[in-house]
Short mmCIF file of C-alpha atoms in Angstrom, two decimals:
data_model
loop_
_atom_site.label_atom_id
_atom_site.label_comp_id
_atom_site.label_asym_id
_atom_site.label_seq_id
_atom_site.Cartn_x
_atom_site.Cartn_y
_atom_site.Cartn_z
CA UNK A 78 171.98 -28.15 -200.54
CA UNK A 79 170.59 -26.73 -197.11
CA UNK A 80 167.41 -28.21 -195.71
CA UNK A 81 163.94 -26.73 -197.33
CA UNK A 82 162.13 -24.25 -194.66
CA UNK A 83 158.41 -22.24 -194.27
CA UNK A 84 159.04 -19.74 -196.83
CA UNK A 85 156.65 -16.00 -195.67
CA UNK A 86 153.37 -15.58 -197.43
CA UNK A 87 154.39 -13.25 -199.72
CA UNK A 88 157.70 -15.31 -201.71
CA UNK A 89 156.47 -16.43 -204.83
CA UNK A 90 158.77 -19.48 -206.01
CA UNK A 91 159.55 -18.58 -209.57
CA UNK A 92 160.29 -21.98 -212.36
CA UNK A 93 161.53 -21.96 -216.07
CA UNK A 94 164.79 -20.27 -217.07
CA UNK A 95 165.59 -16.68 -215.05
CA UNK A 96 166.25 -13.14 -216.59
CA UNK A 97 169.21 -11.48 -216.71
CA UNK A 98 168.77 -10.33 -213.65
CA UNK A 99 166.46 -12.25 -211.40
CA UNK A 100 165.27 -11.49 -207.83
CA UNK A 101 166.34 -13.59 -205.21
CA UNK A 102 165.07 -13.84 -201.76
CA UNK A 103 166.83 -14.03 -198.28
CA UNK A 104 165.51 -15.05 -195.21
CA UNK A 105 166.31 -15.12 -191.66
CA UNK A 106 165.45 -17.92 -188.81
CA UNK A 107 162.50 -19.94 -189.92
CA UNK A 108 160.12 -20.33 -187.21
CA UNK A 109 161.39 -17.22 -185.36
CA UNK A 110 159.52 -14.40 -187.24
CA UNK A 111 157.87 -13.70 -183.94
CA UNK A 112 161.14 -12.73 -182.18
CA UNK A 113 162.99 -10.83 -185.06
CA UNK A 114 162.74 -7.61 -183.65
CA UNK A 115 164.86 -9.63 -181.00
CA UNK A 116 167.39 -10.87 -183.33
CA UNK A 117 167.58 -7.22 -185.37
CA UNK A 118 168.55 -5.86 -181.47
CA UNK A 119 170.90 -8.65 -181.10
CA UNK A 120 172.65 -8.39 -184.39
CA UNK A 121 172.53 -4.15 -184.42
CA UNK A 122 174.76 -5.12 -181.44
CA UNK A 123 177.42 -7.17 -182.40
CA UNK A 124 177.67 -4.88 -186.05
CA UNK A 125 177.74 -1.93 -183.62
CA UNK A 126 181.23 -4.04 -181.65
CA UNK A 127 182.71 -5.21 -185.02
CA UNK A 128 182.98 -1.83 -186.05
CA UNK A 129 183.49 0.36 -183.12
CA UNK A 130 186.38 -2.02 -182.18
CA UNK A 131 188.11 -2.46 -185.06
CA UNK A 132 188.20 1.18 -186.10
CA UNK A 133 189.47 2.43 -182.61
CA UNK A 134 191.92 -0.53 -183.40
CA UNK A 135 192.77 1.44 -186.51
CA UNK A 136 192.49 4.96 -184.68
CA UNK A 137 194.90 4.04 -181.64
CA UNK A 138 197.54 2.80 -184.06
CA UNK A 139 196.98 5.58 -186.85
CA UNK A 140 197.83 8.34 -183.79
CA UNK A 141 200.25 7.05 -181.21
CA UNK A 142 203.71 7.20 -183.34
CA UNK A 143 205.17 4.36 -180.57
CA UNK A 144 202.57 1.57 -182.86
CA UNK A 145 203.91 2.17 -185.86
CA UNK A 146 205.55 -1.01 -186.12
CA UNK A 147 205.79 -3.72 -188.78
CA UNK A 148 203.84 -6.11 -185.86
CA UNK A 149 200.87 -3.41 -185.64
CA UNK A 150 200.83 -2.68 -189.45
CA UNK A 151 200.04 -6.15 -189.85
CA UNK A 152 197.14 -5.56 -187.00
CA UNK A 153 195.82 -2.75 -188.79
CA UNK A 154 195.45 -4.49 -192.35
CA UNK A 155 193.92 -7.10 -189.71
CA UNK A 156 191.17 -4.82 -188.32
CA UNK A 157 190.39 -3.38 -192.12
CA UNK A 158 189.91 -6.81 -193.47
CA UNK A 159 187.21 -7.58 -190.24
CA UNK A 160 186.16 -4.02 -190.55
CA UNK A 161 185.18 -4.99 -194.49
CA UNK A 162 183.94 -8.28 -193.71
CA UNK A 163 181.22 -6.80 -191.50
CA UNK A 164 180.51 -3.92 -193.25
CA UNK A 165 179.93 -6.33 -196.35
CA UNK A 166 176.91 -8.33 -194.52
CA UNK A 167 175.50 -5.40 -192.54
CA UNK A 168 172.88 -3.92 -195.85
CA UNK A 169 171.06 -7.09 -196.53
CA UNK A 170 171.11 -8.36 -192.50
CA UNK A 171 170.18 -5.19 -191.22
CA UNK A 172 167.65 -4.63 -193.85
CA UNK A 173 166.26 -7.79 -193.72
CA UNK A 174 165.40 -7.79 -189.83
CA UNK A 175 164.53 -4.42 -189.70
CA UNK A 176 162.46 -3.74 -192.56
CA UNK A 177 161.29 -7.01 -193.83
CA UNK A 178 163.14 -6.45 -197.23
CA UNK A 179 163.36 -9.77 -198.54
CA UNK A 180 164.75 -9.55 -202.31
CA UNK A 181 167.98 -8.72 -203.48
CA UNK A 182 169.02 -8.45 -207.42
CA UNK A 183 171.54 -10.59 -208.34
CA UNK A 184 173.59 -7.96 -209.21
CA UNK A 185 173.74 -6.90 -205.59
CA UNK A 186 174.20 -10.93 -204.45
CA UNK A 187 177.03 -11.04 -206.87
CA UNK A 188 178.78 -7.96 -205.13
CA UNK A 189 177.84 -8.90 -201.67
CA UNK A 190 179.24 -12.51 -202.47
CA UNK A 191 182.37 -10.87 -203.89
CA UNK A 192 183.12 -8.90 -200.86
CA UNK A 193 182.28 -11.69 -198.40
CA UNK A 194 184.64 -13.95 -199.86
CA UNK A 195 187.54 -11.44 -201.20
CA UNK A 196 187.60 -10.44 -197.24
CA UNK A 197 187.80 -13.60 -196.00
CA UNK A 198 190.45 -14.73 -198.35
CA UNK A 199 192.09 -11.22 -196.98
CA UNK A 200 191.90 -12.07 -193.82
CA UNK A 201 193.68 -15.78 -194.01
CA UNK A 202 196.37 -13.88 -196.02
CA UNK A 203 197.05 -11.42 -193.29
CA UNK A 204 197.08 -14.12 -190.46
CA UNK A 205 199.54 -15.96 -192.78
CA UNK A 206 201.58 -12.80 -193.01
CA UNK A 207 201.58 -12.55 -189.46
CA UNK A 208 202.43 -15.81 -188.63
CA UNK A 209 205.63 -15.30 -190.37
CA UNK A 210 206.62 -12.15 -188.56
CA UNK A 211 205.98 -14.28 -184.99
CA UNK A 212 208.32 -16.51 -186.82
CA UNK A 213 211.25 -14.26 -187.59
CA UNK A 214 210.56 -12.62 -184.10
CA UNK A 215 211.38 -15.84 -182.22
CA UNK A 216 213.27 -17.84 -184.23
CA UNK A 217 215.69 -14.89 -185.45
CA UNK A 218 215.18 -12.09 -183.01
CA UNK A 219 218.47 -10.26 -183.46
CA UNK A 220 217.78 -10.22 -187.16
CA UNK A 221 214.28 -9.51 -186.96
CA UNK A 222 214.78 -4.97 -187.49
CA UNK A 223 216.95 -6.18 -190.57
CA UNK A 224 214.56 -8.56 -191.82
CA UNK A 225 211.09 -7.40 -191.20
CA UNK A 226 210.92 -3.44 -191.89
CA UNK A 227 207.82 -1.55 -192.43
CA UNK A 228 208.31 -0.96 -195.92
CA UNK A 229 208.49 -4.97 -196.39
CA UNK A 230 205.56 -6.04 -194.17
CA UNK A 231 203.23 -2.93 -196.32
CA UNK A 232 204.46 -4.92 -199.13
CA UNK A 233 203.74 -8.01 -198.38
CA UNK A 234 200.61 -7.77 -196.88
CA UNK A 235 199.54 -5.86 -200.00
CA UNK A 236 200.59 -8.67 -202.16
CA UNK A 237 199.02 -11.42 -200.41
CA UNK A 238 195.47 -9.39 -199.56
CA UNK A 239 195.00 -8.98 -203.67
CA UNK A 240 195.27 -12.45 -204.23
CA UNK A 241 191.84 -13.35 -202.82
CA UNK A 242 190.02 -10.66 -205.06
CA UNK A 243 191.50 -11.15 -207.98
CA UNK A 244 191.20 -14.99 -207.90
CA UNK A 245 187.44 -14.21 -206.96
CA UNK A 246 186.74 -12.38 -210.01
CA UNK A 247 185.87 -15.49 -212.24
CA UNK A 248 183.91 -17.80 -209.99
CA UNK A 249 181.52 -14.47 -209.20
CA UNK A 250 181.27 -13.21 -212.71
CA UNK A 251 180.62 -16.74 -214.18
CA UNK A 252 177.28 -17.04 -212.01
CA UNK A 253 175.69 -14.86 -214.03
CA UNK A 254 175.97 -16.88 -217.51
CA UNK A 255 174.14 -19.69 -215.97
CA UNK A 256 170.16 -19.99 -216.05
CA UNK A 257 168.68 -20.25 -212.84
CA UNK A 258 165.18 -22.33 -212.54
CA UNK A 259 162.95 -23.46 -209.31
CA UNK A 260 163.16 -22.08 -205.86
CA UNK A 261 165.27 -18.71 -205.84
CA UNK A 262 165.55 -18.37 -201.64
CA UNK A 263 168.53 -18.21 -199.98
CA UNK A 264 168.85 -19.69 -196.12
CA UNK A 265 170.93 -16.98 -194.85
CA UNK A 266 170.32 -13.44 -194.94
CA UNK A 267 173.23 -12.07 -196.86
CA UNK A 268 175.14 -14.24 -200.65
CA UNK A 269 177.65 -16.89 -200.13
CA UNK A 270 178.64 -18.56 -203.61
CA UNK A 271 178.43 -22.16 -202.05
CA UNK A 272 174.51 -21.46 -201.98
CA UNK A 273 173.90 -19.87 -205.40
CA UNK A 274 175.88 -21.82 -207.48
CA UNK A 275 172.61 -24.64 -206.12
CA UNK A 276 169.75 -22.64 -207.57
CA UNK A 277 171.75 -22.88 -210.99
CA UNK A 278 169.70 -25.63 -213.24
CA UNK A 279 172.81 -26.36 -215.39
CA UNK A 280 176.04 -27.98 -215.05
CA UNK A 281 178.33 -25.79 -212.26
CA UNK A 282 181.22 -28.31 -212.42
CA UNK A 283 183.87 -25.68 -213.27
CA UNK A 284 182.59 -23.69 -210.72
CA UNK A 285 182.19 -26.22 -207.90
CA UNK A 286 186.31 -27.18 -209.01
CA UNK A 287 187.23 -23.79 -209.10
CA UNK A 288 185.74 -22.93 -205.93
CA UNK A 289 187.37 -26.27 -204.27
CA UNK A 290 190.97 -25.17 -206.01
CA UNK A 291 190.69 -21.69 -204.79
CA UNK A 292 189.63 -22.60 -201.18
CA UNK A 293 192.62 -25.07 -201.17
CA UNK A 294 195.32 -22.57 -202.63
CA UNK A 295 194.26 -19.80 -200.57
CA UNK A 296 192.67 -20.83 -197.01
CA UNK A 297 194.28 -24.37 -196.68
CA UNK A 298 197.71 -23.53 -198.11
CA UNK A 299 197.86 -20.37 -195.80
CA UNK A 300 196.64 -23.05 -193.03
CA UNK A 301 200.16 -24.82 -193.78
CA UNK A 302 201.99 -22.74 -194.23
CA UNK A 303 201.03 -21.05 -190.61
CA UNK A 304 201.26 -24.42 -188.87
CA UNK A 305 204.81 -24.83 -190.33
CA UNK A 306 205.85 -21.90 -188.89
CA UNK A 307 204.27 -22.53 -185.41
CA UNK A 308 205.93 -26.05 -185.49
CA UNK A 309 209.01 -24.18 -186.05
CA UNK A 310 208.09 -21.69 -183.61
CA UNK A 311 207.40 -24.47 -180.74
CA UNK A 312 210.87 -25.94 -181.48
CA UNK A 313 212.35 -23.27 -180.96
CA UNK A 314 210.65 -22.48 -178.11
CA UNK A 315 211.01 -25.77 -176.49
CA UNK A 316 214.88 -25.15 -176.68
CA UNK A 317 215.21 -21.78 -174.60
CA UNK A 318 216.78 -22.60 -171.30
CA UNK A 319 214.28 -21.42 -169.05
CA UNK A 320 210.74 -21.55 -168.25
CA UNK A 321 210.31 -18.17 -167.97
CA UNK A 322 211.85 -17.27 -171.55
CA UNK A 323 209.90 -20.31 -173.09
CA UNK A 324 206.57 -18.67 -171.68
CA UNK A 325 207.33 -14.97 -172.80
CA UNK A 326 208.43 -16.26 -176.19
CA UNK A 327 205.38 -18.31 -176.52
CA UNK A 328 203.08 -15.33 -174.69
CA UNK A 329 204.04 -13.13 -177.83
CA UNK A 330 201.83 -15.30 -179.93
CA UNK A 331 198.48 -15.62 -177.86
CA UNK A 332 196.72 -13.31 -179.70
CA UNK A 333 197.36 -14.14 -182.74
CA UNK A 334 197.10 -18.07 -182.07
CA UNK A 335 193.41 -16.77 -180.26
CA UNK A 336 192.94 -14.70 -184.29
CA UNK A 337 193.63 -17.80 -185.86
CA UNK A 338 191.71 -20.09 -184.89
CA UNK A 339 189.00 -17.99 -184.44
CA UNK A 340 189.11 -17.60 -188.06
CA UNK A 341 189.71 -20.88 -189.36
CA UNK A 342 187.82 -22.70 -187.24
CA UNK A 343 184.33 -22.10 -188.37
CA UNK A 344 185.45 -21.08 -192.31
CA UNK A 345 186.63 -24.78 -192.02
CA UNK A 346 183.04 -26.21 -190.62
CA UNK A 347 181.26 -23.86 -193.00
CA UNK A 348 182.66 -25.62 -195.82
CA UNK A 349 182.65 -28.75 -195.02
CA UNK A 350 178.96 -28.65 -193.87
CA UNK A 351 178.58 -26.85 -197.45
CA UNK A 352 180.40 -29.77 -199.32
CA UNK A 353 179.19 -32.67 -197.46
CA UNK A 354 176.41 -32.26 -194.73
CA UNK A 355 173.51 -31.46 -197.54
CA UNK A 356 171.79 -33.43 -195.63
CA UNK A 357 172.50 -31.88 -192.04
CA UNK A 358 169.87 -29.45 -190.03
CA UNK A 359 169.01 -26.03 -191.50
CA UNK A 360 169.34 -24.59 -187.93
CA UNK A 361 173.66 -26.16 -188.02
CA UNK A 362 173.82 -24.37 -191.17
CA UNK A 363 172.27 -20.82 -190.05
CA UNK A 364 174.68 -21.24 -187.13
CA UNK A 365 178.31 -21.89 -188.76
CA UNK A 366 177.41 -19.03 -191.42
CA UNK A 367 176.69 -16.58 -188.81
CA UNK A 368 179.38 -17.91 -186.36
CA UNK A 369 182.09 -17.65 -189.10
CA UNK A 370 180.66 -14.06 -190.32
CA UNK A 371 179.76 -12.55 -187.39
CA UNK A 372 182.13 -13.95 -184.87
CA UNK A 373 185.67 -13.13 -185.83
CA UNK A 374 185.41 -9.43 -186.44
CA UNK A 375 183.89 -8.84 -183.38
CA UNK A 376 186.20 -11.02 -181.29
CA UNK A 377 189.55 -9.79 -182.67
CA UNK A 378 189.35 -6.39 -181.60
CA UNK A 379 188.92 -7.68 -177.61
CA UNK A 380 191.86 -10.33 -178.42
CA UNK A 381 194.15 -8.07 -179.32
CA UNK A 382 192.80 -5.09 -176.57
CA UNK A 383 193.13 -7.98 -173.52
CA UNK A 384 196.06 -9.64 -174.69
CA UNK A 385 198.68 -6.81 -176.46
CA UNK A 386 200.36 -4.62 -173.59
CA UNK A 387 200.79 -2.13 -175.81
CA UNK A 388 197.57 -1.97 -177.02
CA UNK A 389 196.04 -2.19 -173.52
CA UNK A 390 197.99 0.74 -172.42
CA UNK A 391 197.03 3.08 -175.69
CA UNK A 392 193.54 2.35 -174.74
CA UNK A 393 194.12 3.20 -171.14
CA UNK A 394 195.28 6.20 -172.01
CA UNK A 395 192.74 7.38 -174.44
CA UNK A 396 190.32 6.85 -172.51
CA UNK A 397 192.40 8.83 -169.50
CA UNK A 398 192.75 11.90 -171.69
CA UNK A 399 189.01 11.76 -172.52
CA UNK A 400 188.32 11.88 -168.96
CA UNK A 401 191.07 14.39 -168.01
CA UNK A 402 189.49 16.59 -170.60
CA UNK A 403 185.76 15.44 -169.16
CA UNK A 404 186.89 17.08 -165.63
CA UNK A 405 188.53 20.60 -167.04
#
């Protein structure tokens, strides 16, 4: 359970068994009140890059005809699933540093938590879906037109992105049959299921398993499964005759090897500072929530701007045509 902060004058803790629908209470950065307005600014800005980006990521390949691709489908389901992730923390963060509203009805926490976690689960599935079409493109590129077509990669994708909500449905739903008791404050400012299920003052044992069996049939199976098809990937690589063609082969998969571990990286240290660093700082924990929230749907959209030529140059001319039509 995170470390025990100041709570603001005004939190009452609450004790004995909850209502049906009890209040709980985010917070911010302990010991930084004086320098929210700061951290609002700061936040407002990286909201207003997560979602600027990704939907001119979604624009650019909705309305130039030459990205509608199976590779750039699979971007835009990428870009949605960051787009949702954001959008999902931005009511509680943005209200909470800019207004000073604390409480949130578990109702709403439930919803919140749902969203959080159905996107992230999303978002593995569509970097596993991805990794397989980097596969096929390398390892079988005169088959890859036969073998990856639109139709199949909207299919896929659409597939793989309902498993997270659906398999999300029970662990949410099941929070709300348990009776809640003590301290009802949260240490982040938006609901992550690995922090309420601890305010619950009952036995959570199917719902710490659950949560474990999801995490590993969902994130760490996708993690596998990706990693088997890079080590496939680099073999085949390694066997192209030149340098040159074993650089542009591999150069097709910056971006979404930059995506990836992005994205893994801090969902990994989030749980396991969740699961077995109760004990560690309050400040670590603040940090790898916010890092693995905050970070990847803002860094994705630049990723895939810098390193995709194609994307570079719809960009470049966007913005030329904007400026053409500036001048007349």
């Amino acid at each position: 359970m995170p470390a025990q902060f100041p709570l603001h004058p005004h939190i009452v803790l609450l004790s004995n068994l909850t209502q049906f629908n009890p209040m709980l209470y985010l917070t911010g950065f302990p010991g930084l009140e004086t320098v929210e307005h700061w951290i609002f600014i700061f936040f407002f800005l990286m909201y207003l890059m997560d979602i600027s980006g990704n939907c001119s990521i979604l624009i650019i390949i909705k309305t130039n005809p030459r990205l509608h691709t199976p590779m750039y489908y699979l971007l835009s389901f990428l870009a949605f699933t960051d787009l949702g992730l954001s959008v999902s923390t931005l009511p509680t963060t943005m209200g909470l540093f800019w207004f000073k509203s604390q409480g949130i009805y578990f109702g709403a926490c439930q919803i919140q938590m749902f969203c959080i976690h159905s996107f992230s689960f999303m978002e593995s599935s569509v970097l596993l879906v991805m990794s397989f079409d980097r596969f096929v493109a390398i390892c079988y590129p005169l088959r890859y037109s036969v073998i990856i077509t639109g139709q199949r990669v909207i299919r896929a994708s659409l597939l793989v992105i309902l498993r997270g909500p659906i398999a999300t449905v029970p662990i949410v739903f099941l929070l709300k049959t348990f009776p809640y008791c003590g301290s009802r404050v949260l240490s982040h400012s938006f609901c992550l299921h690995q922090e309420v299920i601890h305010l619950a003052c009952t036995d959570t044992t199917f719902n710490n398993l659950y949560g474990l069996m999801l995490v590993m049939f969902t994130v760490v199976l996708d993690l596998v499964l990706i990693a088997l098809s890079y080590g496939v990937i680099l073999h085949t690589v390694a066997r192209l005759a030149s340098k040159e063609e074993r650089l542009r082969a591999f150069q097709t998969c910056t971006s979404h090897l930059c995506a990836m571990l992005v994205f893994f990286v801090p969902m990994v240290g989030l749980s396991l500072i969740h699961r077995f660093g109760k004990h560690a700082p309050l400040a670590l924990h603040l940090f790898m929530a916010n890092v693995y929230l905050f970070v990847p749907p803002m860094l994705n959209p630049i990723i895939y701007s810098i390193k995709t030529k194609e994307i570079r140059h719809a960009i470049n001319k966007f913005l030329g045509l904007r400026k053409a039509n500036a001048e007349s």
